[in-house]
PDB file of C-alpha atoms in Angstrom:
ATOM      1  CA  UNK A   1     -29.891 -34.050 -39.289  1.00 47.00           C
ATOM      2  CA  UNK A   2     -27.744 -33.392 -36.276  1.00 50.00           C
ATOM      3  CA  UNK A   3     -25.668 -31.203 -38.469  1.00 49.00           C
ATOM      4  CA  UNK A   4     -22.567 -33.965 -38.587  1.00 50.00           C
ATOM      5  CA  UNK A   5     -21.512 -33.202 -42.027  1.00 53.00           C
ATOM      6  CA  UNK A   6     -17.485 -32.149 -42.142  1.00 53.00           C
ATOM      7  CA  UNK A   7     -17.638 -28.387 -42.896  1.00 71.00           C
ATOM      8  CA  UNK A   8     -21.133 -27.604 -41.540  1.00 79.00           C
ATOM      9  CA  UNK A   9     -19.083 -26.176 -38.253  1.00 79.00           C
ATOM     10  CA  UNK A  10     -18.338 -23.022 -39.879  1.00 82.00           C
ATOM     11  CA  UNK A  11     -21.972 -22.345 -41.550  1.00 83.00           C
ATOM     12  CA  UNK A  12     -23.837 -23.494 -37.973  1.00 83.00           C
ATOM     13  CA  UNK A  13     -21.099 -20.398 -36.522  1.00 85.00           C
ATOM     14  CA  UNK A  14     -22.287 -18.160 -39.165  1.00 87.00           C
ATOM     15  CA  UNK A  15     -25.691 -18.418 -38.789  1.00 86.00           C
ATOM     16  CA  UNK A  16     -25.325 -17.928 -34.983  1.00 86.00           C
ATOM     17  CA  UNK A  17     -23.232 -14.699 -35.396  1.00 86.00           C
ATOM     18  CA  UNK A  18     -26.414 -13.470 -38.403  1.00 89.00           C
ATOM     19  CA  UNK A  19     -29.375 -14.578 -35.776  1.00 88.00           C
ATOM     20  CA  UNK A  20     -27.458 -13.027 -32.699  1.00 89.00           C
ATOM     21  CA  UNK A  21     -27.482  -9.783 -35.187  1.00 88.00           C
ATOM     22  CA  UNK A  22     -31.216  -9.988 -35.567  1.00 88.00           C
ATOM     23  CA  UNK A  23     -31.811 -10.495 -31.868  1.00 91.00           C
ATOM     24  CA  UNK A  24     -29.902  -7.194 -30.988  1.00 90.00           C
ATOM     25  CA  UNK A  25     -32.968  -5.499 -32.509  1.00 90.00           C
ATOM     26  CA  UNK A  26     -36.178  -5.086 -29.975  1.00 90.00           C
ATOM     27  CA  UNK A  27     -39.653  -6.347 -30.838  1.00 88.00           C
ATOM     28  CA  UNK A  28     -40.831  -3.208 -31.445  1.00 89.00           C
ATOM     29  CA  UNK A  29     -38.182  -2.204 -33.888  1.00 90.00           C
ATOM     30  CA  UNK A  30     -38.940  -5.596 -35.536  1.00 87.00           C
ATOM     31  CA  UNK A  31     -42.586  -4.566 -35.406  1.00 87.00           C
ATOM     32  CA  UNK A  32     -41.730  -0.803 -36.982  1.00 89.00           C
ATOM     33  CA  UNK A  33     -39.395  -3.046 -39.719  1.00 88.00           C
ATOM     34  CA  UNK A  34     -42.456  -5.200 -40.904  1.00 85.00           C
ATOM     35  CA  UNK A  35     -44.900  -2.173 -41.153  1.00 85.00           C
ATOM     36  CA  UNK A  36     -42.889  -0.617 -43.193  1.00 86.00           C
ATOM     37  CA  UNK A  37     -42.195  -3.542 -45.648  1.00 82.00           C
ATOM     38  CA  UNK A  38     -46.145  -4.140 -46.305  1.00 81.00           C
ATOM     39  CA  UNK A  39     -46.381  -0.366 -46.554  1.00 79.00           C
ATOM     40  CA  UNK A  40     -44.001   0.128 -48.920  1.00 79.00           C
ATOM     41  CA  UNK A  41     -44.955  -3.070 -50.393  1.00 75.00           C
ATOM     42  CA  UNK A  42     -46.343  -2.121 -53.823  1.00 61.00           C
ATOM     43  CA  UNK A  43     -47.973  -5.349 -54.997  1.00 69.00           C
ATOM     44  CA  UNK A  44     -49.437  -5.490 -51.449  1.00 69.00           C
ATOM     45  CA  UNK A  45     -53.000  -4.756 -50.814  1.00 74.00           C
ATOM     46  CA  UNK A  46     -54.342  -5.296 -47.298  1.00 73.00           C
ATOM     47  CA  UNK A  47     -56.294  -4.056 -44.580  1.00 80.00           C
ATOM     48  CA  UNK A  48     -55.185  -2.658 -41.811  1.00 81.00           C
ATOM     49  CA  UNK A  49     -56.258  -6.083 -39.777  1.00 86.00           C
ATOM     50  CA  UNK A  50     -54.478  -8.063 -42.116  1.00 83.00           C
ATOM     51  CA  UNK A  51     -51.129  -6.209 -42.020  1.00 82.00           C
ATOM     52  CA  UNK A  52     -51.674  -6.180 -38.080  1.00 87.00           C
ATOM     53  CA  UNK A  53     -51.671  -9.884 -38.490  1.00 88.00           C
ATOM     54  CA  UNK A  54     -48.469 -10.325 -40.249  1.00 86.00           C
ATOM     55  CA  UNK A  55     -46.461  -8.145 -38.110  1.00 87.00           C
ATOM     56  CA  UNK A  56     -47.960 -10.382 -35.541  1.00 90.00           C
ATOM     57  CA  UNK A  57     -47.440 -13.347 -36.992  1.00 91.00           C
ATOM     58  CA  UNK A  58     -43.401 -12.162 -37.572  1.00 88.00           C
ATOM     59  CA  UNK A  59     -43.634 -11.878 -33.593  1.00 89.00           C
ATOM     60  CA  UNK A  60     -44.374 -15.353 -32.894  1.00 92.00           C
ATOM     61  CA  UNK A  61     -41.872 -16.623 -35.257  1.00 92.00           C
ATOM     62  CA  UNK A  62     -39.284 -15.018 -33.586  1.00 90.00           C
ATOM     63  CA  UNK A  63     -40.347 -16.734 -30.196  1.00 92.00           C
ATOM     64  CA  UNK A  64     -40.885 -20.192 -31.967  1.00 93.00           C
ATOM     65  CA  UNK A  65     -37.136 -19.805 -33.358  1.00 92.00           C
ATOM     66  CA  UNK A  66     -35.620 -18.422 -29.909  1.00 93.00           C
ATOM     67  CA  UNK A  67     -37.234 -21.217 -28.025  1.00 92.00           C
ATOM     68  CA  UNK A  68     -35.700 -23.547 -30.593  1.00 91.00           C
ATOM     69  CA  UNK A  69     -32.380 -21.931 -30.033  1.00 91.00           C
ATOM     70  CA  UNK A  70     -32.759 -22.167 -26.804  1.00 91.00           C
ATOM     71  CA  UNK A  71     -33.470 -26.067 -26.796  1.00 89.00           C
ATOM     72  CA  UNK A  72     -30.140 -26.688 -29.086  1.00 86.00           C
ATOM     73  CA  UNK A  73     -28.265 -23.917 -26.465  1.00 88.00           C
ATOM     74  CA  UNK A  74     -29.297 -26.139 -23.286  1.00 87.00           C
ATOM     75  CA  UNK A  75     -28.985 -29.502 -24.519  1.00 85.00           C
ATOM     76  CA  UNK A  76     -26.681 -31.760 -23.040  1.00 76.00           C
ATOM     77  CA  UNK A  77     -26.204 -33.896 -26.380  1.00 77.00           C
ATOM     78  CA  UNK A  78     -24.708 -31.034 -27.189  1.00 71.00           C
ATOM     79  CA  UNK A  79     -22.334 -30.680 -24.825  1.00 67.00           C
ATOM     80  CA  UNK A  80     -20.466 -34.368 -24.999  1.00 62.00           C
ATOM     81  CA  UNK A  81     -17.245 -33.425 -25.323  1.00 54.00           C
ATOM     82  CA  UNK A  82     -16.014 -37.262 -25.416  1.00 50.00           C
ATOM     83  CA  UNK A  83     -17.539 -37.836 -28.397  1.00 45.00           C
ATOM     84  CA  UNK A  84     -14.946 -38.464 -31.450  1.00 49.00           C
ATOM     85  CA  UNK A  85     -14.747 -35.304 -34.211  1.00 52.00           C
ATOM     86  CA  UNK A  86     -16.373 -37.060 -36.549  1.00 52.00           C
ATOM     87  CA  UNK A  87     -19.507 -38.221 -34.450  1.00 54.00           C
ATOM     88  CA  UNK A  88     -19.725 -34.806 -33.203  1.00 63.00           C
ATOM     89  CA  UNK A  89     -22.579 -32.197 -34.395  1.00 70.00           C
ATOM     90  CA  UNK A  90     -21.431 -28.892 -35.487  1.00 69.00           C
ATOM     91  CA  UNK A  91     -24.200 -27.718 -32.868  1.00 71.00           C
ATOM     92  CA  UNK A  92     -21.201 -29.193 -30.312  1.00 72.00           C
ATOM     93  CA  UNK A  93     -18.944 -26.841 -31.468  1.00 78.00           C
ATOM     94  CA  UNK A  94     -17.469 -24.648 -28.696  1.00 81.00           C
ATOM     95  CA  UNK A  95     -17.386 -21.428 -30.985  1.00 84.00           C
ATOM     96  CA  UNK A  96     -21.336 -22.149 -32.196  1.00 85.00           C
ATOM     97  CA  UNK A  97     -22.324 -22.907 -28.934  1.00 87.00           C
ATOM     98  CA  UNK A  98     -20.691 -19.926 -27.624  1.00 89.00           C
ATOM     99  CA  UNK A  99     -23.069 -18.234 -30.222  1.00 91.00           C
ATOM    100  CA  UNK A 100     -26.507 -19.996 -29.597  1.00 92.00           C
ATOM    101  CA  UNK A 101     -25.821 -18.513 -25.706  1.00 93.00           C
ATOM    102  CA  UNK A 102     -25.407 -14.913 -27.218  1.00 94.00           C
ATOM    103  CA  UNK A 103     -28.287 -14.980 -29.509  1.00 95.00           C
ATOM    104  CA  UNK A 104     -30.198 -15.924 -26.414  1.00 95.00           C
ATOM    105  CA  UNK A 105     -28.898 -13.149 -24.408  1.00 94.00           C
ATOM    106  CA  UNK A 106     -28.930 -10.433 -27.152  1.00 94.00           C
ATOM    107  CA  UNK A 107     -32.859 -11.233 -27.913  1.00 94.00           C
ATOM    108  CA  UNK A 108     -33.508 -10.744 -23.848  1.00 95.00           C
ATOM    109  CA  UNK A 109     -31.541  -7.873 -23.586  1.00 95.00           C
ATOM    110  CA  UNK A 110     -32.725  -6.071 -26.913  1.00 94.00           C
ATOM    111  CA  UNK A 111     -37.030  -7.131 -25.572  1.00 94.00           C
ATOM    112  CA  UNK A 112     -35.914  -4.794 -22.272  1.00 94.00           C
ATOM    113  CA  UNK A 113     -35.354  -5.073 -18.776  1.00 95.00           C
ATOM    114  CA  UNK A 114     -38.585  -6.912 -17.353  1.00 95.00           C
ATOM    115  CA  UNK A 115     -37.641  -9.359 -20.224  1.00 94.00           C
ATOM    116  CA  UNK A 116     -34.142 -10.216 -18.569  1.00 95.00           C
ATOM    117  CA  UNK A 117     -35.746 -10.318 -15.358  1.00 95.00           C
ATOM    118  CA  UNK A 118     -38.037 -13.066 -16.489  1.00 95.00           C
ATOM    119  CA  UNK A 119     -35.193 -14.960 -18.613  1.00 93.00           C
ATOM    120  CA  UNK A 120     -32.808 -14.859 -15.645  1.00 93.00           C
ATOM    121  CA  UNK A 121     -35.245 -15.585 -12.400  1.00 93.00           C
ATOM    122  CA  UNK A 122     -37.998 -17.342 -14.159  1.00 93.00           C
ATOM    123  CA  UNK A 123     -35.414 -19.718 -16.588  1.00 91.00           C
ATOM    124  CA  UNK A 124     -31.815 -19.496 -15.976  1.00 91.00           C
ATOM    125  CA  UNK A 125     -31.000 -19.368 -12.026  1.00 91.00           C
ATOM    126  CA  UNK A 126     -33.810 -21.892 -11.142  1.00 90.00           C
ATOM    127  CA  UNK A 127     -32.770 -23.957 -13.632  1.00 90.00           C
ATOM    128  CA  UNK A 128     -28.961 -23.936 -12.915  1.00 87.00           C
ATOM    129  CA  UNK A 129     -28.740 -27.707 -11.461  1.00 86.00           C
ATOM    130  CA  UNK A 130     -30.389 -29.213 -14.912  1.00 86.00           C
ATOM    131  CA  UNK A 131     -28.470 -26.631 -17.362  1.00 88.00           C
ATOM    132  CA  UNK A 132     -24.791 -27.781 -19.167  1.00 88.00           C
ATOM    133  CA  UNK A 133     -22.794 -25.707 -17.224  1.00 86.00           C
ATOM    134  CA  UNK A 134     -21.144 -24.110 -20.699  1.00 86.00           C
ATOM    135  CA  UNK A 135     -24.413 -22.608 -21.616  1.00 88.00           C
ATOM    136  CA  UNK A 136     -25.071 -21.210 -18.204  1.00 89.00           C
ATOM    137  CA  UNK A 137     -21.680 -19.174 -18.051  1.00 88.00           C
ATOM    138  CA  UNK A 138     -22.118 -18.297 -21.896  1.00 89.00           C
ATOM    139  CA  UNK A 139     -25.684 -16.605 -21.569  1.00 92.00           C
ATOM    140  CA  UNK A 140     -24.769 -15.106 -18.372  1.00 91.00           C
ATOM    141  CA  UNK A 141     -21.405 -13.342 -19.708  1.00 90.00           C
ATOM    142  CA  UNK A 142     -23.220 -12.270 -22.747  1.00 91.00           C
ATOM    143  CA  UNK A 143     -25.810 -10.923 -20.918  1.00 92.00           C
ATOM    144  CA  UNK A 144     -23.100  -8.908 -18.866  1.00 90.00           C
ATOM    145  CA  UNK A 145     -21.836  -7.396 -22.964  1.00 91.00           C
ATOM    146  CA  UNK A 146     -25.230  -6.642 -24.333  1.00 92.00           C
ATOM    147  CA  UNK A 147     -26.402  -4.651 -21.572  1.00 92.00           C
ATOM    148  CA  UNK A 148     -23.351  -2.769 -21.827  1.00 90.00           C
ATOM    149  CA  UNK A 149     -24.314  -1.553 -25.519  1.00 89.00           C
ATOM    150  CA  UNK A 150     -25.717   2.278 -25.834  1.00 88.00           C
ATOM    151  CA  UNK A 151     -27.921   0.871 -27.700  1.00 87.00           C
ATOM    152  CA  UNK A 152     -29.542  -1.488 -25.125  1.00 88.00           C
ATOM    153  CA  UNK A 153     -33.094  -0.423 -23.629  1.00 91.00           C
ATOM    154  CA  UNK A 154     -33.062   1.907 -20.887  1.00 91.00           C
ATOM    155  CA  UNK A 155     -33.010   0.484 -17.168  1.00 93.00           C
ATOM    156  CA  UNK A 156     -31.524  -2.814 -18.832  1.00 91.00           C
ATOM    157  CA  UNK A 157     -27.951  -2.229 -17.165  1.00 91.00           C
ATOM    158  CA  UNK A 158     -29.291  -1.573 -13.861  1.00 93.00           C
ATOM    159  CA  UNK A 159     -32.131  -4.538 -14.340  1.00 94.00           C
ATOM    160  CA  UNK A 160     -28.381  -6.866 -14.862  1.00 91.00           C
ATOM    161  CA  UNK A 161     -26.412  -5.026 -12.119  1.00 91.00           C
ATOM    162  CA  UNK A 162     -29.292  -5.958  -9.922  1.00 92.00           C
ATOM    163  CA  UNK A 163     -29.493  -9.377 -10.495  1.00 91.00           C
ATOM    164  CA  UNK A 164     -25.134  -9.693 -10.317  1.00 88.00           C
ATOM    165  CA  UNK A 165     -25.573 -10.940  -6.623  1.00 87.00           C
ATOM    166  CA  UNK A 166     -28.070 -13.770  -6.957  1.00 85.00           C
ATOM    167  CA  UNK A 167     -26.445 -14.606 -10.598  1.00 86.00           C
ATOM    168  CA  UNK A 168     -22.513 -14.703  -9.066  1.00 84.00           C
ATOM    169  CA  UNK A 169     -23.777 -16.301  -6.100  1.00 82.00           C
ATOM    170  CA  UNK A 170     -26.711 -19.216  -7.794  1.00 82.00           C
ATOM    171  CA  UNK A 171     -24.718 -19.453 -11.315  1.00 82.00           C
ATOM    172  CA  UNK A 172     -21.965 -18.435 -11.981  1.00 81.00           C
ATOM    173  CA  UNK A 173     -20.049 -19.976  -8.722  1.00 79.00           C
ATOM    174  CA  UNK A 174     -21.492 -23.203  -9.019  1.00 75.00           C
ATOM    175  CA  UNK A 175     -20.778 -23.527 -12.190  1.00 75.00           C
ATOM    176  CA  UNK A 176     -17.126 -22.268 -11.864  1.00 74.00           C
ATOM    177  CA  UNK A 177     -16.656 -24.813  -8.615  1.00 72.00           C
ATOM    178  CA  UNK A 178     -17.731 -27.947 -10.662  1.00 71.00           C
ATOM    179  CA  UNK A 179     -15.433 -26.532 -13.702  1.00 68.00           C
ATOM    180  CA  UNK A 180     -12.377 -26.292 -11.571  1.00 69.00           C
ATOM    181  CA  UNK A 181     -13.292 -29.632  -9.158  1.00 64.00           C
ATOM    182  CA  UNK A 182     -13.968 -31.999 -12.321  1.00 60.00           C
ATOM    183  CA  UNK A 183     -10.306 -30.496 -14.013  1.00 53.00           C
ATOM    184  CA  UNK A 184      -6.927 -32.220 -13.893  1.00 50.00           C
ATOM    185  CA  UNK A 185      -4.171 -32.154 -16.781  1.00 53.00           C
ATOM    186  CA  UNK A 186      -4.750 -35.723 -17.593  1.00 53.00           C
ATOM    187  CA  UNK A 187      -8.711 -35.640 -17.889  1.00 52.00           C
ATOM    188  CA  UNK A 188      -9.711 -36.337 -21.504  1.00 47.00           C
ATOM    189  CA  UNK A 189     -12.057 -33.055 -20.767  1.00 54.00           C
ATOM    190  CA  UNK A 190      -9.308 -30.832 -19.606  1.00 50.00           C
ATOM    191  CA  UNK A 191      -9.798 -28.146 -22.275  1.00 53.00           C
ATOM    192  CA  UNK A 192     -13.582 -28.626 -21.741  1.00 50.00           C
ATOM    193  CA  UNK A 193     -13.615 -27.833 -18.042  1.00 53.00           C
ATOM    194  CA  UNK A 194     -10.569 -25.021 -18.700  1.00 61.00           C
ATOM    195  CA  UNK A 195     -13.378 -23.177 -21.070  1.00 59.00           C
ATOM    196  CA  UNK A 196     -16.356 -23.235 -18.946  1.00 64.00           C
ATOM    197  CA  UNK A 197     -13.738 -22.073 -16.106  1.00 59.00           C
ATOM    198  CA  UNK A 198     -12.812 -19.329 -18.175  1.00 60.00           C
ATOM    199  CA  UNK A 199     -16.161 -17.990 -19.089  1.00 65.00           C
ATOM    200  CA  UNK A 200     -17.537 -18.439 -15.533  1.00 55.00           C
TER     201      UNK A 200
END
């Protein structure tokens, strides 16, 4: 379903704020958490091969559901902000949205700083012309919050600090000149273009 339903806004924005939770944690601290669920595991009797597998297994699973994030995050159905309320998907919703874009950043920031290299040169910045222009500023500024954690990986913040000039000058100012070029007070997508304005 494309998650239409009245009320489904608010669950869709709760499961984005628990997933971007679970993203904050690396792959190897997802690894560590696995091992030591079949270990302690009572009823549990495997080899060492087979509990190998299943911590690898949990691995791809997380990339199957971050790529599937990603797809709703990028998605220009999505991002129809002319659509009436109650044709609208809750996966529309500014707040979710919002969301889906920090899950995305917290997972790339939380897998280390070669990982945000790749998600930021190798999908975001040469993807910028085919990307809803929400969802570029929304990953980008979230990017800018995670690596600012203690927690974050080391050489993260300086991995994001040295991408700021090709990200400001590729992204982020693109995306803030089309915001403020499509706006007028009497465009039926004035709030729309306000928000992406805002987050650029």
């Amino acid at each position: 379903r494309n998650g239409s339903e009245p009320g489904l806004t608010g669950h869709v924005q709760l499961l984005a704020t628990m997933a971007q939770r679970v993203a904050r944690r690396s792959p190897a601290m997802d690894r560590r958490l696995v091992a030591t669920c079949i270990s302690n595991a009572a009823q549990y009797h495997a080899s060492d091969v087979e509990a190998q597998a299943l911590i690898d297994l949990n691995l791809e699973i997380r990339e199957i559901v971050m790529g599937r994030i990603a797809a709703m995050a990028f998605d220009f159905s999505f991002h129809k902000q002319g659509l009436q309320s109650q044709n609208r998907s809750a996966f529309s919703d500014p707040v979710a949205m919002e969301k889906l874009c920090a899950v995305l950043a917290a997972n790339a920031v939380a897998s280390g700083p070669n990982a945000v290299n790749h998600f930021m040169k190798e999908w975001i910045i040469p993807s910028v012309p085919s990307l809803p222009p929400f969802a570029v500023a929304c990953v980008t500024y979230h990017l800018a919050i995670e690596a600012l954690s203690k927690t974050c990986p080391a050489g993260t913040k300086d991995m994001v600090q040295s991408l700021s000039h090709p990200v400001v000058g590729t992204v982020l100012a693109p995306v803030l000149v089309e915001a403020i070029g499509e706006n007028s007070s009497d465009s039926p997508n004035h709030g729309w273009h306000c928000r992406v304005a805002a987050v650029s």
